[in-house]
Amino acid sequence: NGNAVDSLDYEVIENHAYREEQAQRGKLYVGYYVAVKWFFALLIGIGTGLAAVFINLSVENFAGWKFELTFKIIQKSYFAGFILYVLINFVLVFSSVYIITQFAPAAAGSGIPEIKGYLNGVDIHGILLFRTLIGKILGSIGSVGGGLALGKEGPLVHTGACIASLLGQGGSTKYHLNSRWPQLFKSDRDRRDLVTCGCAAGVAAAFRAPVGGVLFALEEVTSWWRSQLMWRVFFTSAIVAVVVRTAMGWCDSGSCGHFGSGGFIIWDISGAQEDYSFRELLPMAVIGVIGGLLGALFNQLTLYITYWRRNYLHKKGNRVKIIEACLISVITSLISFGLPLLRTCSQCPEADPNAGIECPRPPGMYGNYVNFYCGKDKEYNDLATIFFNTQDDAIRNLFSAKTIHEYSAQSLLTFLVMFYALAVITFGTAVPAGQFVPGIMIGSTYGRLVGMFVVNFYSKLNIEEGTYALLGAASFLGGSMRMTVSLCVIMVEITNNLKLLPLIMLVLLISKAVGDAFNEGLYEEQARLRGIPLLESRPKYQMRKMTAKESCGNQKVVSFPRVAKVADVVSILRSNEHNGFPVIDHSRNGETIVMGLVLRSHLLVLLQSKVDFQHSPIPNDPRGGSAPIRHNFSEFVKPVSTKGISIKDIHLTSDDLEMYIDLAPFLNPSPYVVPEDMSLTKVYNLFRQLGLRHLFVVPRPSRVIGLITRKDLLIEE
Amino acid sequence: NGNAVDSLDYEVIENHAYREEQAQRGKLYVGYYVAVKWFFALLIGIGTGLAAVFINLSVENFAGWKFELTFKIIQKSYFAGFILYVLINFVLVFSSVYIITQFAPAAAGSGIPEIKGYLNGVDIHGILLFRTLIGKILGSIGSVGGGLALGKEGPLVHTGACIASLLGQGGSTKYHLNSRWPQLFKSDRDRRDLVTCGCAAGVAAAFRAPVGGVLFALEEVTSWWRSQLMWRVFFTSAIVAVVVRTAMGWCDSGSCGHFGSGGFIIWDISGAQEDYSFRELLPMAVIGVIGGLLGALFNQLTLYITYWRRNYLHKKGNRVKIIEACLISVITSLISFGLPLLRTCSQCPEADPNAGIECPRPPGMYGNYVNFYCGKDKEYNDLATIFFNTQDDAIRNLFSAKTIHEYSAQSLLTFLVMFYALAVITFGTAVPAGQFVPGIMIGSTYGRLVGMFVVNFYSKLNIEEGTYALLGAASFLGGSMRMTVSLCVIMVEITNNLKLLPLIMLVLLISKAVGDAFNEGLYEEQARLRGIPLLESRPKYQMRKMTAKESCGNQKVVSFPRVAKVADVVSILRSNEHNGFPVIDHSRNGETIVMGLVLRSHLLVLLQSKVDFQHSPIPNDPRGGSAPIRHNFSEFVKPVSTKGISIKDIHLTSDDLEMYIDLAPFLNPSPYVVPEDMSLTKVYNLFRQLGLRHLFVVPRPSRVIGLITRKDLLIEE
Ligand SMILES: Nc1ncnc2c1ncn2[C@@H]1O[C@H](COP(=O)(O)OP(=O)(O)OP(=O)(O)O)[C@@H](O)[C@H]1O
Ligand SMILES: Nc1ncnc2c1ncn2[C@@H]1O[C@H](COP(=O)(O)OP(=O)(O)OP(=O)(O)O)[C@@H](O)[C@H]1O
Ligand SMILES: [Mg+2]
Ligand SMILES: [Mg+2]
């Protein structure tokens, strides 16, 4: 139900309090303000970078320790190893789902649909709280470390956004961690800028892709993008890159345990296939089509399953959520341990001293050619290489060059089907869950499958299966998430191979087009399911034929007079749920004039403080403006992450109810207006481009006072 | 004089003709329209890619042939070689300046300020003509091949924009090369999208940097960016990359003469310095500061010199322009040949078999360690290595790793001073000229100088002078052009070294901040000088205190009644230069109502065709709408690249002048309006975000008919 959510207000409310505050501020203040903004961008970068490093280290250490222990024990008994493996996974997943259900329900899922909604202008309660941040960080360590078919990238984006928002309000209000000084960012507009930075920082940290982060933020929020913001977002991303890099440099000395010394590039394939021939374009297009189909199917299946979960399963309470997650954990462990057991081992290929890849890999190492349940020395288990491994390593193995014929088609197919199914059922459980890494896993599996066929077909060409795996990954993500430029850049940055850019582009174009023929992108579908009313960037086709007036139907506008009786105000506020009301002034000769827009939240502040109540129904100062204001601008600031006061919380005596309030100083005197017969397409553009919340539909004006053209706006400073 | 230029109209004129046309178009048509847009994106990509390849091949062949010949002759006589060198340069530059002055005056300069203006909403006559395209291509071959201190990158951006615009109008109208079918792109809005694609394609082609191209277009045009456009722009850039790559593959077989087989990455330094220590950040910051200072100085000097050129020198006619360019060519040749002669040669370093760099380089090759006027076999001339070379090779030599101590500080300083001076005086001559490559030359020279000091200072660290040269290049471009994200990405893409991204960022941040303390960016300064009124993305500070009404001053609005007498229309159009007029209807009881906005260009069409003239002063159809329209929508389409008809071209008989026209069907019934006391900041945001041309300032409305919120715009298709 769309009525539960409120919109954000990106407009500047130019009421008297605001104007007075502005008047006190000189140019110096503006400079200070800009400096603080940059300082916050720096802090967001550092915070998100550190959070990412923390999550990464924890996940890799938990998982590494788990696999090390398991491998040690299976030397003696496969059964004991299996029990241990299942148990560790179970404990990790249980702790994750317990934290989420008990302390931070808003931290479940990837969080990207919610952030997308926030940046689109929808206020969703609870997504940017301190507890959500903590829940997200700890929860994703548990769920990713516990080996579920989900990733940590989506949650990192949410983490970045949370950090940004909390910094902006100076800490958490609830836990009394807040300080007063940085409370400069009072309007939704300022907060939105911070959250944009945080969102970019999250992507930059998750994929170590600074440019990708900027573009991701940009693609989600294009409607009100400004070039100053772009530069600041970029700065934040670069800071993240520096922080992550520094941490990695520190890990190089071996002090990060199982994390090893992983390079800055996550899956470096810069050494792969140098060139491609035109004949390869056909199989690549096939990969694109497969990606579009499988991606759209993924969206559809997860939509059904989430729908079912929301409306039946999760209604039954937290206990069911916990049991569900634990069950899925056990199933996942069972499959990832059991299936490789059933697979017969393969012979190692001839050792190629140049490639530097050992077969089988030495015990306790990460790499290709895992020896699992294989008898002889020169054997490896190709299914275990991808299944019984951390996801990062599995992807690295799938992308790896110089390992042609490592996988059998049968193993890849088994893995594809099983992992796809696992990813679908895992989606929507009450743990933090990203879809990037599972998507890359699925995509690179079928990509590599296609690559195997191509190697057989065009045997004369210099083809690497790893390149096809990368294209497969891009195609699946494109087919499911339908992101474009940012996805493309992220794929390039995580693999450090600029030369594949045109190919990735081609594959993405195809898979997005194919996917769009079936349904919307993953995040849009999920946002819709959660009742987040996103405004798309393109107006709908039939809006061309509608006018502004038609879109309001024959609604009766609820408005206030300039001087309103308190009793009336209370009763009007009780009688509806609107958040904005026109204020109409009646002059003596019966003419009316629209004075502006007053927000419900401001009215509530006035009712609560009572200082503006007056006995007479006559305006304070008919000429307007010079009456002293008894309020500080900051009283009107909307609190973040709490619902704010409601009309039910306000208690007034019957004397109070007989008083009056003059609304003139508190209203927004210049809301945007549109004439009644403007076509809805134009209204839509105005509304979305400027990030509005309320728009007045008014009669055609009676005269034109002046015309503004470009020349009138060219004012020299 | 800002009055000479007109603005572009990005608004959809929803008059009757438009509505009728829209009504005839079903969903199928929309699909067709989208398909054509993509097809055009493809064509723009191919066209720009081919143009870039053509320019590159020609320049490299001319220059290569020139240097080969000169080197051959100086084996016998340095004097004869010198004469030949000067002569070839002279001929090339002369042909360039001759083409420009005689056929395509709009093709002089870089063209980026003009394109920036176009995308900002300013219509500059002549910049997107067919002759400009040809002049730009041929002219930049001459000027770059002729060894002037300028580059071919800016002109390529202009070339891409021209190709896009010409494709959009279906060819050149003047030279009868136009076809009818693709004339779908009739409004400024559609053309703007095409030009954006072309602009991105130009950058992508110039630097072989597809992502950089997208970001460049984005940074220039953020105000009305939409995500659909982003994807299409990206597609165009990718096509350019494919075309350029294919052409390069073809060159690999040696069929491109002196062009050689240059890789896709222009100055590949991916093998350079792997890591950096924190102690290096200080010298890098110094590079940033130097870049900011030298960049700002460059902007200031070029501003003075262009001002002087425009107002004194170039007023004297084309002959002066030709003489000037030729003079500069001779001076440049003299310096670049003469100075290395004065320099004593240096000893070759110990041969390092791993580096694979020979010293001195073999004759007829490109590379480091040029032997010029050196006696012995194992000697080279470091000044000639950078000065007596094509610019691309010189930059490659400056960026090159594993060549520590190749240059002496004295040579670098000499080169820096001389080249800086040459770049300043060359700027603004009547030839196509880009500032990217000269900027990279200047920047990498002082960057390498700093690098030399760092190598001496921190001698224990693994430092490459080439890395510092790259940072220097970034800092100078940042200090001069003040671009941010796009520049950063371009630098990464031309050098294929993702790992340096945070350092490039840091340097750019510093140099931009330092530069901004002195003056505006190069393109903004030049645009201002040329009278292109750019609207910045940020409203000016004092706009907060102004209202919409104040910004119009006490102008008397020139308006039309609904049914206007032809004689009145003519006299009003003669009496002023405004391009938009309100139409006011007087009802019988004396009330007035604003009907809409009519454009001068539409009025001129009506006056010329005369079919709408009527004898009675009574509206055609008082209820509006159902009168048949005698005009096709396409008659109102604004011609590109011609001034359109003027009121002086229209001849009416005295009978005609006594007739009336009913303007109702031809006006835009819903222009955007603002109430008179809206603050100018808000007006500015509205105007710029929506790309408007005219905005009505109206009295406060008397009532609110309805309220539009997010919910009202969520219409299901
Ligand atoms: N003051 C009002 N008088 C009459 N109708 C209104 C008023 N405000 C909003 N509406 C209408 O009520 C419907 C629901 O809007 P709603 O009340 O949720 O808006 P809001 O709460 O002010 O804004 P949002 O929910 O986007 O934060 C919409 O169709 C809107 O046009
Ligand atoms: N119809 C009009 N009546 C009165 N003043 C106008 C009218 N149109 C424009 N102006 C004013 O005249 C000044 C010059 O504007 P100008 O006439 O060049 O606008 P234009 O030609 O319609 O638009 P542009 O030049 O941006 O294409 C501006 O200050 C503008 O406010
Ligand atoms: Mg509401
Ligand atoms: Mg004008």
mmCIF file of C-alpha atoms in Angstrom, chain B residues 390-613:
data_model
loop_
_atom_site.group_PDB
_atom_site.id
_atom_site.type_symbol
_atom_site.label_atom_id
_atom_site.label_comp_id
_atom_site.label_asym_id
_atom_site.label_seq_id
_atom_site.Cartn_x
_atom_site.Cartn_y
_atom_site.Cartn_z
ATOM 1 C CA THR B 390 55.691 14.223 -33.401
ATOM 2 C CA GLN B 391 53.768 15.182 -30.304
ATOM 3 C CA ASP B 392 52.433 11.700 -29.734
ATOM 4 C CA ASP B 393 55.935 10.297 -29.758
ATOM 5 C CA ALA B 394 57.268 13.047 -27.562
ATOM 6 C CA ILE B 395 54.602 12.332 -24.970
ATOM 7 C CA ARG B 396 55.305 8.644 -25.183
ATOM 8 C CA ASN B 397 58.948 9.389 -24.515
ATOM 9 C CA LEU B 398 58.112 11.613 -21.573
ATOM 10 C CA PHE B 399 55.782 9.018 -20.069
ATOM 11 C CA SER B 400 58.160 6.158 -20.683
ATOM 12 C CA ALA B 401 59.286 4.056 -17.782
ATOM 13 C CA LYS B 402 62.715 2.486 -17.411
ATOM 14 C CA THR B 403 64.376 5.559 -18.855
ATOM 15 C CA ILE B 404 65.459 7.314 -15.686
ATOM 16 C CA HIS B 405 68.049 10.048 -16.300
ATOM 17 C CA GLU B 406 67.206 10.221 -19.986
ATOM 18 C CA TYR B 407 66.532 13.953 -19.804
ATOM 19 C CA SER B 408 68.588 16.649 -18.203
ATOM 20 C CA ALA B 409 66.810 19.220 -16.083
ATOM 21 C CA GLN B 410 68.134 21.939 -18.340
ATOM 22 C CA SER B 411 66.577 20.450 -21.458
ATOM 23 C CA LEU B 412 63.243 19.900 -19.788
ATOM 24 C CA LEU B 413 63.192 23.465 -18.530
ATOM 25 C CA THR B 414 64.109 24.881 -21.912
ATOM 26 C CA PHE B 415 61.417 22.839 -23.524
ATOM 27 C CA LEU B 416 58.847 23.804 -20.914
ATOM 28 C CA VAL B 417 59.409 27.527 -21.336
ATOM 29 C CA MET B 418 59.568 27.476 -25.111
ATOM 30 C CA PHE B 419 56.640 25.160 -25.618
ATOM 31 C CA TYR B 420 54.479 27.035 -23.127
ATOM 32 C CA ALA B 421 55.162 30.252 -25.007
ATOM 33 C CA LEU B 422 54.441 28.606 -28.340
ATOM 34 C CA ALA B 423 51.193 27.102 -27.064
ATOM 35 C CA VAL B 424 50.060 30.503 -25.830
ATOM 36 C CA ILE B 425 50.762 32.352 -29.049
ATOM 37 C CA THR B 426 49.380 29.576 -31.220
ATOM 38 C CA PHE B 427 46.101 29.616 -29.311
ATOM 39 C CA GLY B 428 43.505 31.552 -31.213
ATOM 40 C CA THR B 429 45.061 31.504 -34.664
ATOM 41 C CA ALA B 430 42.656 30.729 -37.426
ATOM 42 C CA VAL B 431 43.306 26.997 -37.562
ATOM 43 C CA PRO B 432 41.549 24.100 -35.836
ATOM 44 C CA ALA B 433 43.353 23.709 -32.546
ATOM 45 C CA GLY B 434 42.941 21.486 -29.528
ATOM 46 C CA GLN B 435 44.510 22.157 -26.165
ATOM 47 C CA PHE B 436 44.671 18.636 -24.817
ATOM 48 C CA VAL B 437 47.897 17.448 -26.354
ATOM 49 C CA PRO B 438 49.824 20.687 -25.758
ATOM 50 C CA GLY B 439 48.554 20.569 -22.200
ATOM 51 C CA ILE B 440 49.809 17.038 -21.785
ATOM 52 C CA MET B 441 53.172 18.065 -23.235
ATOM 53 C CA ILE B 442 53.572 20.983 -20.863
ATOM 54 C CA GLY B 443 52.337 19.078 -17.868
ATOM 55 C CA SER B 444 54.398 16.007 -18.404
ATOM 56 C CA THR B 445 57.534 18.111 -18.811
ATOM 57 C CA TYR B 446 57.335 19.700 -15.391
ATOM 58 C CA GLY B 447 55.978 16.471 -13.972
ATOM 59 C CA ARG B 448 59.089 14.708 -15.146
ATOM 60 C CA LEU B 449 61.207 17.507 -13.730
ATOM 61 C CA VAL B 450 59.656 16.971 -10.319
ATOM 62 C CA GLY B 451 60.106 13.248 -10.832
ATOM 63 C CA MET B 452 63.835 13.777 -11.382
ATOM 64 C CA PHE B 453 64.133 15.532 -8.049
ATOM 65 C CA VAL B 454 62.141 12.818 -6.347
ATOM 66 C CA VAL B 455 64.378 10.141 -7.815
ATOM 67 C CA ASN B 456 67.351 11.962 -6.338
ATOM 68 C CA PHE B 457 65.701 12.545 -3.001
ATOM 69 C CA TYR B 458 64.114 9.218 -2.237
ATOM 70 C CA SER B 459 66.703 7.228 -4.027
ATOM 71 C CA LYS B 460 65.831 4.047 -2.214
ATOM 72 C CA LEU B 461 62.283 3.884 -3.521
ATOM 73 C CA ASN B 462 61.223 2.340 -6.780
ATOM 74 C CA ILE B 463 60.187 5.465 -8.627
ATOM 75 C CA GLU B 464 59.556 6.007 -12.301
ATOM 76 C CA GLU B 465 59.861 9.484 -13.750
ATOM 77 C CA GLY B 466 57.179 8.561 -16.277
ATOM 78 C CA THR B 467 54.561 8.268 -13.566
ATOM 79 C CA TYR B 468 55.313 11.801 -12.461
ATOM 80 C CA ALA B 469 55.078 12.970 -16.035
ATOM 81 C CA LEU B 470 51.591 11.483 -16.223
ATOM 82 C CA LEU B 471 50.573 13.192 -12.997
ATOM 83 C CA GLY B 472 52.000 16.449 -14.300
ATOM 84 C CA ALA B 473 49.907 16.118 -17.452
ATOM 85 C CA ALA B 474 46.790 15.519 -15.403
ATOM 86 C CA SER B 475 47.544 18.481 -13.175
ATOM 87 C CA PHE B 476 48.013 20.914 -16.034
ATOM 88 C CA LEU B 477 44.836 19.836 -17.768
ATOM 89 C CA GLY B 478 43.001 20.041 -14.454
ATOM 90 C CA GLY B 479 44.409 23.476 -13.762
ATOM 91 C CA SER B 480 43.465 24.756 -17.166
ATOM 92 C CA MET B 481 40.253 23.004 -18.188
ATOM 93 C CA ARG B 482 38.897 22.307 -14.706
ATOM 94 C CA MET B 483 37.183 19.167 -15.806
ATOM 95 C CA THR B 484 37.031 16.578 -13.134
ATOM 96 C CA VAL B 485 35.726 13.061 -13.378
ATOM 97 C CA SER B 486 35.872 12.847 -17.128
ATOM 98 C CA LEU B 487 39.454 14.077 -17.255
ATOM 99 C CA CYS B 488 40.446 11.561 -14.638
ATOM 100 C CA VAL B 489 38.889 8.707 -16.543
ATOM 101 C CA ILE B 490 40.377 9.883 -19.801
ATOM 102 C CA MET B 491 43.839 9.944 -18.261
ATOM 103 C CA VAL B 492 43.340 6.420 -17.000
ATOM 104 C CA GLU B 493 42.036 5.201 -20.320
ATOM 105 C CA ILE B 494 44.812 6.715 -22.411
ATOM 106 C CA THR B 495 47.468 5.191 -20.198
ATOM 107 C CA ASN B 496 45.701 1.938 -19.279
ATOM 108 C CA ASN B 497 46.758 2.146 -15.673
ATOM 109 C CA LEU B 498 43.853 1.820 -13.275
ATOM 110 C CA LYS B 499 46.154 1.662 -10.317
ATOM 111 C CA LEU B 500 47.150 5.292 -10.608
ATOM 112 C CA LEU B 501 43.541 6.450 -10.372
ATOM 113 C CA PRO B 502 43.671 7.669 -6.755
ATOM 114 C CA LEU B 503 46.858 9.606 -7.443
ATOM 115 C CA ILE B 504 45.444 11.245 -10.542
ATOM 116 C CA MET B 505 42.393 12.166 -8.494
ATOM 117 C CA LEU B 506 44.472 13.760 -5.791
ATOM 118 C CA VAL B 507 46.486 15.801 -8.232
ATOM 119 C CA LEU B 508 43.374 16.908 -10.091
ATOM 120 C CA LEU B 509 41.616 17.946 -6.900
ATOM 121 C CA ILE B 510 44.531 20.143 -5.925
ATOM 122 C CA SER B 511 45.134 21.669 -9.314
ATOM 123 C CA LYS B 512 41.477 22.444 -9.886
ATOM 124 C CA ALA B 513 41.169 24.050 -6.476
ATOM 125 C CA VAL B 514 44.284 26.152 -7.036
ATOM 126 C CA GLY B 515 43.156 27.150 -10.498
ATOM 127 C CA ASP B 516 39.667 28.067 -9.364
ATOM 128 C CA ALA B 517 41.183 30.569 -6.976
ATOM 129 C CA PHE B 518 42.354 32.634 -9.950
ATOM 130 C CA ASN B 519 39.944 32.352 -12.829
ATOM 131 C CA GLU B 520 37.428 30.201 -14.597
ATOM 132 C CA GLY B 521 38.161 27.188 -16.775
ATOM 133 C CA LEU B 522 39.618 27.611 -20.231
ATOM 134 C CA TYR B 523 36.415 26.798 -22.054
ATOM 135 C CA GLU B 524 34.252 28.992 -19.863
ATOM 136 C CA GLU B 525 36.611 31.942 -20.320
ATOM 137 C CA GLN B 526 36.668 31.445 -24.059
ATOM 138 C CA ALA B 527 32.913 31.037 -24.232
ATOM 139 C CA ARG B 528 32.430 34.262 -22.330
ATOM 140 C CA LEU B 529 34.842 36.040 -24.658
ATOM 141 C CA ARG B 530 32.888 34.822 -27.658
ATOM 142 C CA GLY B 531 29.649 36.050 -26.160
ATOM 143 C CA ILE B 532 28.225 32.612 -25.497
ATOM 144 C CA PRO B 533 26.026 33.056 -22.439
ATOM 145 C CA LEU B 534 26.491 29.811 -20.511
ATOM 146 C CA LEU B 535 24.223 29.104 -17.574
ATOM 147 C CA GLU B 536 26.296 27.558 -14.835
ATOM 148 C CA SER B 537 24.954 24.656 -12.881
ATOM 149 C CA ARG B 538 24.939 26.556 -9.617
ATOM 150 C CA PRO B 539 22.761 29.624 -9.128
ATOM 151 C CA LYS B 540 24.614 32.748 -8.102
ATOM 152 C CA TYR B 541 24.747 33.668 -4.455
ATOM 153 C CA GLN B 542 22.793 36.889 -4.650
ATOM 154 C CA MET B 543 19.896 35.219 -6.432
ATOM 155 C CA ARG B 544 18.690 34.054 -3.040
ATOM 156 C CA LYS B 545 17.634 37.546 -2.214
ATOM 157 C CA MET B 546 15.968 38.355 -5.511
ATOM 158 C CA THR B 547 12.520 37.461 -6.699
ATOM 159 C CA ALA B 548 11.364 36.523 -10.153
ATOM 160 C CA LYS B 549 9.668 39.852 -10.566
ATOM 161 C CA GLU B 550 12.773 41.809 -9.715
ATOM 162 C CA SER B 551 14.785 39.984 -12.307
ATOM 163 C CA CYS B 552 12.472 41.206 -15.074
ATOM 164 C CA GLY B 553 12.868 44.764 -13.858
ATOM 165 C CA ASN B 554 10.029 46.929 -15.040
ATOM 166 C CA GLN B 555 10.008 45.595 -18.569
ATOM 167 C CA LYS B 556 6.826 46.145 -20.536
ATOM 168 C CA VAL B 557 5.718 42.783 -21.809
ATOM 169 C CA VAL B 558 5.055 42.730 -25.536
ATOM 170 C CA SER B 559 2.082 40.494 -26.122
ATOM 171 C CA PHE B 560 -0.511 39.624 -28.734
ATOM 172 C CA PRO B 561 -4.266 39.371 -28.501
ATOM 173 C CA ARG B 562 -5.812 36.079 -29.506
ATOM 174 C CA VAL B 563 -6.972 37.393 -32.858
ATOM 175 C CA ALA B 564 -4.413 39.854 -34.109
ATOM 176 C CA LYS B 565 -4.475 42.168 -37.048
ATOM 177 C CA VAL B 566 -1.776 41.292 -39.542
ATOM 178 C CA ALA B 567 -0.547 44.878 -39.662
ATOM 179 C CA ASP B 568 -0.125 44.839 -35.881
ATOM 180 C CA VAL B 569 1.744 41.579 -35.948
ATOM 181 C CA VAL B 570 4.134 42.912 -38.537
ATOM 182 C CA SER B 571 4.756 46.134 -36.696
ATOM 183 C CA ILE B 572 5.300 44.415 -33.378
ATOM 184 C CA LEU B 573 7.711 41.948 -34.898
ATOM 185 C CA ARG B 574 9.557 44.813 -36.553
ATOM 186 C CA SER B 575 9.747 46.844 -33.383
ATOM 187 C CA ASN B 576 11.709 44.390 -31.271
ATOM 188 C CA GLU B 577 13.890 41.328 -31.371
ATOM 189 C CA HIS B 578 12.111 39.116 -28.882
ATOM 190 C CA ASN B 579 11.478 35.556 -29.874
ATOM 191 C CA GLY B 580 8.540 34.691 -27.688
ATOM 192 C CA PHE B 581 5.325 36.536 -26.946
ATOM 193 C CA PRO B 582 2.459 35.866 -24.583
ATOM 194 C CA VAL B 583 -0.983 35.690 -26.138
ATOM 195 C CA ILE B 584 -3.698 37.278 -24.050
ATOM 196 C CA ASP B 585 -7.397 36.758 -24.614
ATOM 197 C CA HIS B 586 -9.938 39.373 -23.595
ATOM 198 C CA SER B 587 -13.294 38.010 -22.683
ATOM 199 C CA ARG B 588 -16.418 40.106 -23.008
ATOM 200 C CA ASN B 589 -16.664 41.151 -19.408
ATOM 201 C CA GLY B 590 -13.217 42.697 -19.519
ATOM 202 C CA GLU B 591 -11.351 39.894 -17.843
ATOM 203 C CA THR B 592 -8.139 38.720 -19.394
ATOM 204 C CA ILE B 593 -6.598 35.304 -19.550
ATOM 205 C CA VAL B 594 -3.175 34.167 -20.709
ATOM 206 C CA MET B 595 -3.622 31.715 -23.544
ATOM 207 C CA GLY B 596 -0.053 30.741 -24.103
ATOM 208 C CA LEU B 597 3.170 31.604 -25.806
ATOM 209 C CA VAL B 598 3.720 32.120 -29.490
ATOM 210 C CA LEU B 599 7.156 32.019 -31.064
ATOM 211 C CA ARG B 600 8.423 34.576 -33.525
ATOM 212 C CA SER B 601 9.463 31.819 -35.902
ATOM 213 C CA HIS B 602 5.951 30.390 -35.962
ATOM 214 C CA LEU B 603 4.459 33.822 -36.579
ATOM 215 C CA LEU B 604 6.795 34.290 -39.498
ATOM 216 C CA VAL B 605 5.688 30.988 -41.001
ATOM 217 C CA LEU B 606 2.073 32.104 -40.678
ATOM 218 C CA LEU B 607 2.766 35.463 -42.259
ATOM 219 C CA GLN B 608 4.607 33.889 -45.114
ATOM 220 C CA SER B 609 2.075 31.229 -45.965
ATOM 221 C CA LYS B 610 -0.957 33.505 -45.532
ATOM 222 C CA VAL B 611 -3.407 30.611 -45.532
ATOM 223 C CA ASP B 612 -4.646 31.435 -42.051
ATOM 224 C CA PHE B 613 -5.596 34.990 -42.730
#
